CSV table of C-alpha atoms in Angstrom, one decimal:
chain,number,residue,atom,x,y,z
G,141,SER,CA,12.6,-12.5,15.0
G,142,VAL,CA,10.4,-12.7,18.2
G,143,ASP,CA,7.9,-15.2,19.2
G,144,VAL,CA,5.7,-14.2,22.2
G,145,THR,CA,3.0,-16.8,23.5
G,146,GLY,CA,1.5,-17.9,26.6
G,147,ALA,CA,0.7,-16.1,29.9
G,148,VAL,CA,2.6,-13.0,28.9
G,149,ASP,CA,1.1,-9.7,30.1
G,150,SER,CA,1.7,-6.0,29.5
G,151,THR,CA,4.7,-6.1,31.7
G,152,LEU,CA,6.7,-7.3,28.7
G,153,ARG,CA,7.3,-4.3,26.6
G,154,PHE,CA,9.1,-3.8,23.2
G,155,GLU,CA,10.2,-0.2,22.8
G,156,ASN,CA,12.1,1.4,20.0
G,157,CYS,CA,13.2,-1.9,18.6
G,158,TYR,CA,14.0,-3.1,15.1
G,159,ILE,CA,12.9,-6.7,14.7
G,160,SER,CA,13.5,-8.7,11.7
G,161,ASN,CA,13.6,-12.2,10.5
G,162,THR,CA,17.0,-13.0,9.1
G,163,LEU,CA,16.7,-16.6,8.2
G,164,THR,CA,18.5,-17.2,4.9
G,165,SER,CA,17.3,-20.8,4.1
G,166,SER,CA,14.3,-21.4,1.9
G,167,GLY,CA,11.0,-21.8,3.6
G,168,THR,CA,7.8,-20.1,4.6
G,169,ASN,CA,6.3,-18.5,7.8
G,170,GLY,CA,9.3,-16.4,8.5
G,171,HIS,CA,7.5,-13.7,10.4
G,172,GLY,CA,9.2,-10.9,12.0
G,173,MET,CA,7.1,-11.1,15.1
G,174,HIS,CA,4.6,-13.6,16.3
G,175,ILE,CA,2.2,-12.9,19.2
G,176,GLY,CA,0.0,-15.9,20.1
G,177,ASN,CA,-2.0,-17.8,22.5
G,178,SER,CA,-3.3,-15.3,25.3
G,179,ALA,CA,-0.2,-13.0,25.2
G,180,THR,CA,-0.7,-9.4,25.8
G,181,PRO,CA,2.6,-7.6,25.5
G,182,VAL,CA,3.1,-3.9,24.6
G,183,VAL,CA,5.0,-3.0,21.3
G,184,LYS,CA,5.7,0.6,20.9
G,185,ASP,CA,7.8,2.6,18.3
G,186,CYS,CA,9.0,-0.6,16.7
G,187,ILE,CA,9.8,-1.5,13.1
G,188,VAL,CA,9.0,-5.2,12.4
G,189,VAL,CA,10.0,-7.0,9.2
G,190,GLY,CA,9.2,-10.4,7.8
G,191,GLY,CA,11.9,-12.6,6.4
G,192,ALA,CA,13.2,-13.0,2.8
G,193,ASN,CA,13.3,-16.8,3.0
G,194,GLY,CA,10.0,-17.7,1.2
G,195,ALA,CA,6.5,-16.9,0.9
G,196,THR,CA,4.0,-16.0,3.7
G,197,CYS,CA,6.5,-14.2,5.6
G,198,HIS,CA,4.4,-11.5,7.6
G,199,GLY,CA,5.9,-8.6,9.5
G,200,LEU,CA,3.6,-9.1,12.3
G,201,MET,CA,1.3,-12.2,12.9
G,202,VAL,CA,-1.1,-12.3,15.9
G,203,ASP,CA,-3.4,-15.3,16.5
G,204,GLY,CA,-4.9,-17.5,19.2
G,205,GLN,CA,-6.5,-15.3,21.9
G,206,ALA,CA,-3.7,-12.8,22.1
G,207,ALA,CA,-4.3,-9.1,22.7
G,208,PRO,CA,-1.3,-7.0,22.2
G,209,TRP,CA,-1.1,-3.2,22.5
G,210,CYS,CA,0.8,-1.7,19.6
G,211,ASP,CA,1.5,2.0,19.2
G,212,SER,CA,3.3,3.9,16.5
G,213,CYS,CA,4.9,0.8,14.9
G,214,THR,CA,5.6,-0.2,11.3
G,215,PHE,CA,5.1,-3.8,10.1
G,216,THR,CA,6.5,-4.8,6.7
G,217,GLY,CA,5.9,-8.2,4.9
G,218,GLY,CA,8.9,-10.0,3.9
G,219,SER,CA,10.5,-9.8,0.4
G,220,GLY,CA,10.6,-13.5,-0.3
G,221,GLY,CA,7.6,-14.2,-2.1
G,222,ALA,CA,3.8,-14.0,-2.3
G,223,THR,CA,1.0,-13.5,0.4
G,224,SER,CA,3.5,-11.8,2.9
G,225,TYR,CA,1.4,-9.5,4.8
G,226,GLY,CA,2.4,-6.4,6.7
G,227,ALA,CA,0.1,-7.3,9.7
G,228,SER,CA,-1.9,-10.6,9.9
G,229,LEU,CA,-4.4,-10.5,12.7
G,230,GLY,CA,-6.3,-14.0,13.1
G,231,GLY,CA,-7.5,-16.5,15.5
G,232,SER,CA,-9.9,-14.8,18.0
G,233,SER,CA,-7.2,-12.3,18.8
G,234,MET,CA,-7.9,-8.7,19.8
G,235,ALA,CA,-5.0,-6.5,18.9
G,236,ARG,CA,-5.2,-2.8,19.8
G,237,MET,CA,-3.4,-0.7,17.2
G,238,SER,CA,-2.8,3.0,17.5
G,239,GLY,CA,-0.9,5.0,14.8
G,240,CYS,CA,0.6,2.0,13.2
G,241,THR,CA,1.5,1.5,9.5
G,242,ALA,CA,1.5,-1.8,7.6
G,243,ILE,CA,3.3,-2.4,4.4
G,244,GLY,CA,2.8,-5.6,2.4
G,245,GLY,CA,5.7,-7.5,1.0
G,246,ASN,CA,7.3,-6.3,-2.4
G,247,ASN,CA,8.0,-9.6,-4.2
G,248,GLY,CA,4.8,-11.2,-5.0
G,249,THR,CA,1.2,-11.2,-5.5
G,250,GLY,CA,-1.4,-11.2,-2.5
G,251,CYS,CA,1.0,-9.1,-0.3
G,252,THR,CA,-1.9,-7.3,1.6
G,253,ALA,CA,-1.0,-4.7,4.2
G,254,TRP,CA,-3.6,-5.3,6.8
G,255,TYR,CA,-5.0,-8.9,6.8
G,256,ILE,CA,-7.8,-9.6,9.2
G,257,THR,CA,-9.1,-13.2,9.3
G,258,GLU,CA,-10.9,-16.0,11.1
G,259,ALA,CA,-12.5,-14.4,14.2
G,260,ALA,CA,-10.1,-11.7,14.9
G,261,ALA,CA,-11.4,-8.6,16.5
G,262,PRO,CA,-8.8,-5.8,16.3
G,263,HIS,CA,-9.3,-2.2,17.0
G,264,LEU,CA,-7.2,0.0,14.5
G,265,LYS,CA,-7.3,3.7,15.4
G,266,GLY,CA,-5.4,6.3,13.2
G,267,CYS,CA,-3.5,3.4,11.3
G,268,ASN,CA,-2.5,3.5,7.7
G,269,THR,CA,-0.6,1.8,4.8
G,270,GLN,CA,2.5,2.7,2.8
G,271,LEU,CA,3.3,1.4,-0.6
G,272,ASN,CA,6.8,-0.2,-1.7
G,273,GLU,CA,8.8,2.1,-3.9
G,274,ILE,CA,11.9,1.8,-6.0
G,275,ILE,CA,14.2,4.6,-6.7
G,276,GLY,CA,16.5,4.7,-9.6
G,277,SER,CA,18.2,6.8,-12.3
G,278,LYS,CA,19.5,6.6,-15.8
G,279,ALA,CA,22.1,8.8,-17.7
G,280,ALA,CA,21.5,9.5,-21.3
G,281,THR,CA,23.2,11.5,-24.1
G,282,ALA,CA,22.3,12.6,-27.6
G,283,THR,CA,24.4,10.0,-29.4
G,284,THR,CA,22.1,7.0,-29.1
G,285,THR,CA,18.5,6.2,-28.0
G,286,CYS,CA,18.7,5.1,-24.3
G,287,THR,CA,16.5,2.7,-22.5
G,288,PHE,CA,16.0,1.5,-19.0
G,289,SER,CA,13.5,-0.8,-17.2
G,290,VAL,CA,12.4,-1.7,-13.7
G,291,SER,CA,12.4,-5.3,-12.5
G,292,LYS,CA,8.9,-5.2,-10.9
G,293,ALA,CA,5.5,-4.2,-12.3
G,294,CYS,CA,5.3,-0.6,-11.2
G,295,GLN,CA,3.6,3.0,-11.6
G,296,ILE,CA,5.6,6.1,-11.9
G,297,ALA,CA,5.2,8.3,-8.9
G,298,SER,CA,7.7,11.0,-9.7
G,299,LEU,CA,10.3,11.8,-12.1
G,300,TYR,CA,12.8,14.8,-12.8
G,301,ILE,CA,15.5,15.4,-15.2
G,302,ASN,CA,19.0,16.9,-14.3
G,303,VAL,CA,20.7,18.5,-17.3
G,304,GLY,CA,24.4,18.2,-16.9
G,305,THR,CA,25.3,19.7,-20.4
G,306,ALA,CA,22.8,21.8,-22.2
G,307,GLY,CA,21.9,21.3,-25.8
G,308,THR,CA,21.3,23.8,-28.5
G,309,GLY,CA,18.9,24.3,-31.4
G,310,GLY,CA,15.8,23.9,-29.3
G,311,ALA,CA,17.2,20.5,-27.8
G,312,THR,CA,14.4,18.5,-25.9
G,313,VAL,CA,14.2,15.2,-24.2
G,314,SER,CA,11.1,12.9,-24.4
G,315,VAL,CA,10.5,9.6,-22.4
G,316,GLY,CA,8.0,7.1,-23.5
G,317,THR,CA,6.9,3.4,-23.6
G,318,THR,CA,7.7,3.0,-27.4
G,319,LEU,CA,10.6,4.0,-29.4
G,320,ALA,CA,10.7,7.9,-29.7
G,321,GLY,CA,7.6,7.8,-27.6
G,322,THR,CA,6.4,10.9,-25.6
G,323,ASP,CA,3.7,9.4,-23.3
G,324,ILE,CA,5.7,9.8,-20.1
G,325,VAL,CA,7.6,13.0,-20.9
G,326,ASN,CA,6.9,15.1,-24.0
G,327,ALA,CA,9.6,17.4,-25.4
G,328,GLN,CA,11.1,18.9,-22.3
G,329,SER,CA,13.5,21.7,-23.0
G,330,ILE,CA,17.1,20.9,-22.2
G,331,THR,CA,18.8,24.1,-23.5
G,332,SER,CA,19.9,25.2,-19.9
G,333,THR,CA,21.5,23.2,-17.1
G,334,GLY,CA,19.9,22.2,-13.9
G,335,ASP,CA,17.0,20.3,-12.7
G,336,LYS,CA,13.7,20.0,-14.8
G,337,TYR,CA,10.4,19.0,-13.6
G,338,PRO,CA,8.3,18.0,-16.5
G,339,THR,CA,4.5,17.4,-16.3
G,340,LEU,CA,4.1,13.7,-16.7
G,341,GLY,CA,2.0,12.2,-19.4
G,342,SER,CA,-0.8,9.6,-19.6
G,343,ALA,CA,1.5,6.5,-19.2
G,344,SER,CA,2.6,7.6,-15.8
G,345,ASP,CA,-0.9,6.7,-14.6
G,346,GLU,CA,-0.8,3.3,-16.1
G,347,ASN,CA,0.7,0.0,-14.7
G,348,LEU,CA,4.0,-0.8,-16.4
G,349,ALA,CA,4.9,-4.5,-16.7
G,350,ALA,CA,8.1,-5.9,-15.0
G,351,ASN,CA,11.0,-5.2,-17.2
G,352,ALA,CA,9.1,-3.1,-19.6
G,353,THR,CA,11.4,-1.0,-21.7
G,354,ILE,CA,11.3,2.8,-21.3
G,355,TYR,CA,12.7,4.9,-24.1
G,356,ILE,CA,14.7,8.2,-23.5
G,357,THR,CA,15.0,10.3,-26.8
G,358,ILE,CA,17.1,13.4,-27.1
G,359,GLY,CA,16.5,15.8,-30.1
G,360,GLY,CA,18.1,19.0,-31.1
G,361,THR,CA,21.7,19.9,-31.7
G,362,GLY,CA,24.8,20.1,-29.5
G,363,SER,CA,26.0,17.4,-27.2
G,364,PRO,CA,23.5,17.4,-24.2
G,365,SER,CA,23.8,15.0,-21.3
G,366,ILE,CA,21.2,14.3,-18.9
G,367,THR,CA,20.3,12.0,-15.8
G,368,LEU,CA,16.7,11.0,-15.4
G,369,TYR,CA,15.8,10.2,-11.7
G,370,TYR,CA,12.6,8.4,-10.9
G,371,THR,CA,10.6,6.8,-8.2
G,372,VAL,CA,8.1,4.2,-9.0
G,373,LEU,CA,5.6,2.3,-6.8
G,374,VAL,CA,5.6,-1.6,-6.9
G,375,ASN,CA,2.3,-2.7,-8.6
G,376,ASN,CA,1.9,-6.4,-7.8
G,377,THR,CA,-1.8,-7.6,-8.1
G,378,THR,CA,-4.1,-8.5,-5.2
G,379,CYS,CA,-1.8,-6.5,-2.8
G,380,ARG,CA,-4.7,-4.9,-1.1
G,381,ALA,CA,-4.4,-2.3,1.7
G,382,LEU,CA,-7.2,-4.2,3.7
G,383,TYR,CA,-8.4,-7.7,3.4
G,384,THR,CA,-11.0,-9.2,5.8
G,385,ASP,CA,-12.9,-12.3,6.1
G,386,SER,CA,-13.2,-12.2,9.8
G,387,VAL,CA,-16.4,-12.8,11.6
G,388,GLY,CA,-15.1,-10.9,14.6
G,389,ASP,CA,-16.0,-7.5,15.9
G,390,ALA,CA,-13.2,-5.5,14.2
G,391,ARG,CA,-13.1,-1.6,14.6
G,392,LEU,CA,-11.5,0.7,12.1
G,393,ASP,CA,-11.4,4.2,13.2
G,394,ASN,CA,-9.8,7.1,11.3
G,395,CYS,CA,-7.6,4.9,9.2
G,396,VAL,CA,-6.2,5.4,5.7
G,397,PHE,CA,-6.0,2.4,3.4
G,398,VAL,CA,-4.3,3.1,0.1
G,399,SER,CA,-3.5,0.5,-2.4
G,400,ASN,CA,-1.4,0.3,-5.4
G,401,SER,CA,-3.2,0.9,-8.7
G,402,ALA,CA,-3.4,-2.9,-9.6
G,403,SER,CA,-5.1,-3.8,-6.4
G,404,ASP,CA,-8.3,-2.9,-4.6
G,405,ALA,CA,-8.0,-0.9,-1.5
G,406,ALA,CA,-10.3,-3.0,0.6
G,407,TYR,CA,-11.5,-6.5,-0.2
G,408,ILE,CA,-14.4,-7.7,2.1
G,409,ALA,CA,-15.0,-11.6,1.7
G,410,THR,CA,-18.5,-13.2,2.1
G,411,ALA,CA,-17.9,-14.5,5.7
G,412,ALA,CA,-17.3,-10.9,6.9
G,413,ILE,CA,-20.3,-9.7,5.0
G,414,THR,CA,-22.5,-12.3,6.6
G,415,ALA,CA,-21.2,-11.7,9.9
G,416,ASN,CA,-21.8,-7.9,9.7
G,417,LYS,CA,-19.5,-7.2,12.7
G,418,MET,CA,-16.9,-4.9,11.3
G,419,ARG,CA,-17.3,-1.1,11.7
G,420,ALA,CA,-15.4,1.6,9.9
G,421,SER,CA,-15.6,5.3,10.9
G,422,GLY,CA,-13.9,8.3,9.4
G,423,CYS,CA,-11.6,6.2,7.2
G,424,VAL,CA,-10.1,6.8,3.7
G,425,LEU,CA,-10.1,4.0,1.2
G,426,GLU,CA,-8.2,4.7,-1.9
G,427,ALA,CA,-7.2,2.7,-4.9
G,428,ARG,CA,-4.4,4.7,-6.6
G,429,PRO,CA,-5.9,6.0,-9.8
G,430,ARG,CA,-5.0,5.0,-13.3
G,431,THR,CA,-6.4,6.0,-16.6
G,432,THR,CA,-7.9,2.7,-17.6
G,433,SER,CA,-9.3,-0.3,-15.8
G,434,ALA,CA,-9.1,1.3,-12.4
G,435,MET,CA,-9.5,-0.8,-9.3
G,436,LYS,CA,-12.0,-0.4,-6.4
G,437,ALA,CA,-11.9,1.5,-3.3
G,438,VAL,CA,-14.1,-1.3,-1.7
G,439,ASN,CA,-14.8,-4.7,-3.4
G,440,ALA,CA,-17.3,-6.6,-1.3
G,441,GLN,CA,-17.9,-10.3,-2.4
G,442,GLY,CA,-21.6,-10.1,-2.1
G,443,ALA,CA,-24.4,-7.6,-1.4
G,444,TYR,CA,-23.4,-5.5,1.5
G,445,ALA,CA,-26.4,-3.3,2.0
G,446,SER,CA,-26.4,-0.6,4.8
G,447,ALA,CA,-22.9,-1.6,5.5
G,448,PRO,CA,-21.5,0.0,8.9
G,449,PHE,CA,-19.2,2.4,7.1
G,450,TYR,CA,-19.6,5.8,8.7
G,451,THR,CA,-18.5,9.1,7.3
G,452,CYS,CA,-15.8,7.4,5.1
G,453,THR,CA,-14.1,8.7,1.9
G,454,TYR,CA,-13.8,6.5,-1.0
G,455,VAL,CA,-11.4,7.1,-3.9
G,456,GLY,CA,-12.3,4.6,-6.6
G,457,GLY,CA,-15.5,2.8,-7.3
G,458,LEU,CA,-17.4,0.3,-5.0
G,459,THR,CA,-18.6,-3.2,-5.7
G,460,ASN,CA,-21.6,-4.4,-3.8
G,461,LEU,CA,-21.1,-1.9,-1.0
G,462,ALA,CA,-23.8,0.5,0.1
G,463,PRO,CA,-22.7,2.5,3.1
G,464,LEU,CA,-25.2,3.1,5.8
G,465,ALA,CA,-26.7,6.4,5.3
G,466,ILE,CA,-26.8,8.5,8.6
G,467,PRO,CA,-29.9,10.7,8.8
G,468,THR,CA,-29.3,14.3,9.2
G,469,THR,CA,-31.4,17.4,10.0
G,470,THR,CA,-30.9,18.8,6.7
G,471,GLY,CA,-32.6,16.0,4.9
G,472,GLY,CA,-30.4,12.9,4.4
G,473,MET,CA,-27.2,12.1,2.6
G,474,THR,CA,-25.7,12.5,-0.9
G,475,PHE,CA,-23.5,9.5,-2.0
G,476,SER,CA,-21.0,9.2,-4.8
G,477,ASP,CA,-18.2,6.8,-5.8
G,478,ASP,CA,-15.6,8.7,-4.0
G,479,VAL,CA,-17.0,10.5,-0.9
G,480,LEU,CA,-19.9,10.3,1.4
G,481,ILE,CA,-21.3,13.9,1.8
G,482,ALA,CA,-23.9,15.3,4.2
G,483,THR,CA,-26.4,17.5,2.5
């Protein structure tokens, strides 16, 4: 890990570095990189990872009056527990971020990607988020009903089936959340070998509980054998793409904030609403869709009328947010839950 504090200016540069906190003892605050006091270093093309030694292990933590320049970096929260942020920007700091990615930790609730707090006034330009994924596979034959599970709450992102030995008599494979279920894959033909890419059913859009049993059922005749390959997205709750309670002058330009389907994309606390200093322009705020109980693109904790969100796109509903309408020569704006469109 790296700790940069004090009278450090931009002559201190970190370029093309991999920085991680490797402490193995239990504890908290094992950040990958801390920049504090009035330090202003340059961090470019770096990967910064929080520790796995407990909760609250952020990838990057900026506080005090620090004002670092960060370009094309990836900040990942630690895997040790809850509230491990990708990037935590606090104090009265003024981080300048360009083309950076933040990823919340994958092992607990509240692992937000971008966490802006206290009186921080960062400028994020072209920044984004990325979700944690788990990749796995499961082999199955026609002799028994096969099952598998994923250790974390998740949502299926992709799935395909490789048929090693083809079946006969109209052999099919189904995948579901119940015994002989078909709500993930419904009767995919396996009468020829090779890779199969089935259309996924409704359960693939839902949140699967940690260790939930997934059933693979093969029907037909012959002795088919398959391997199912899957990628799932970790779906811990309150792991927002963006959280802010900062009373500072934050600027978010052309950023993409995408949350998992169990968390709101952006959460704006009362202090930030009252201060009304944050500005967002040309951003995408998306809560990954799900069939039921979808989360919000923006969840404001109080009435936020004429909020300074300009030409942003929203995928998911809004709570208490009414973006500022920009007058046009063609007669105003049309607003919907998922996009702001000039008319």
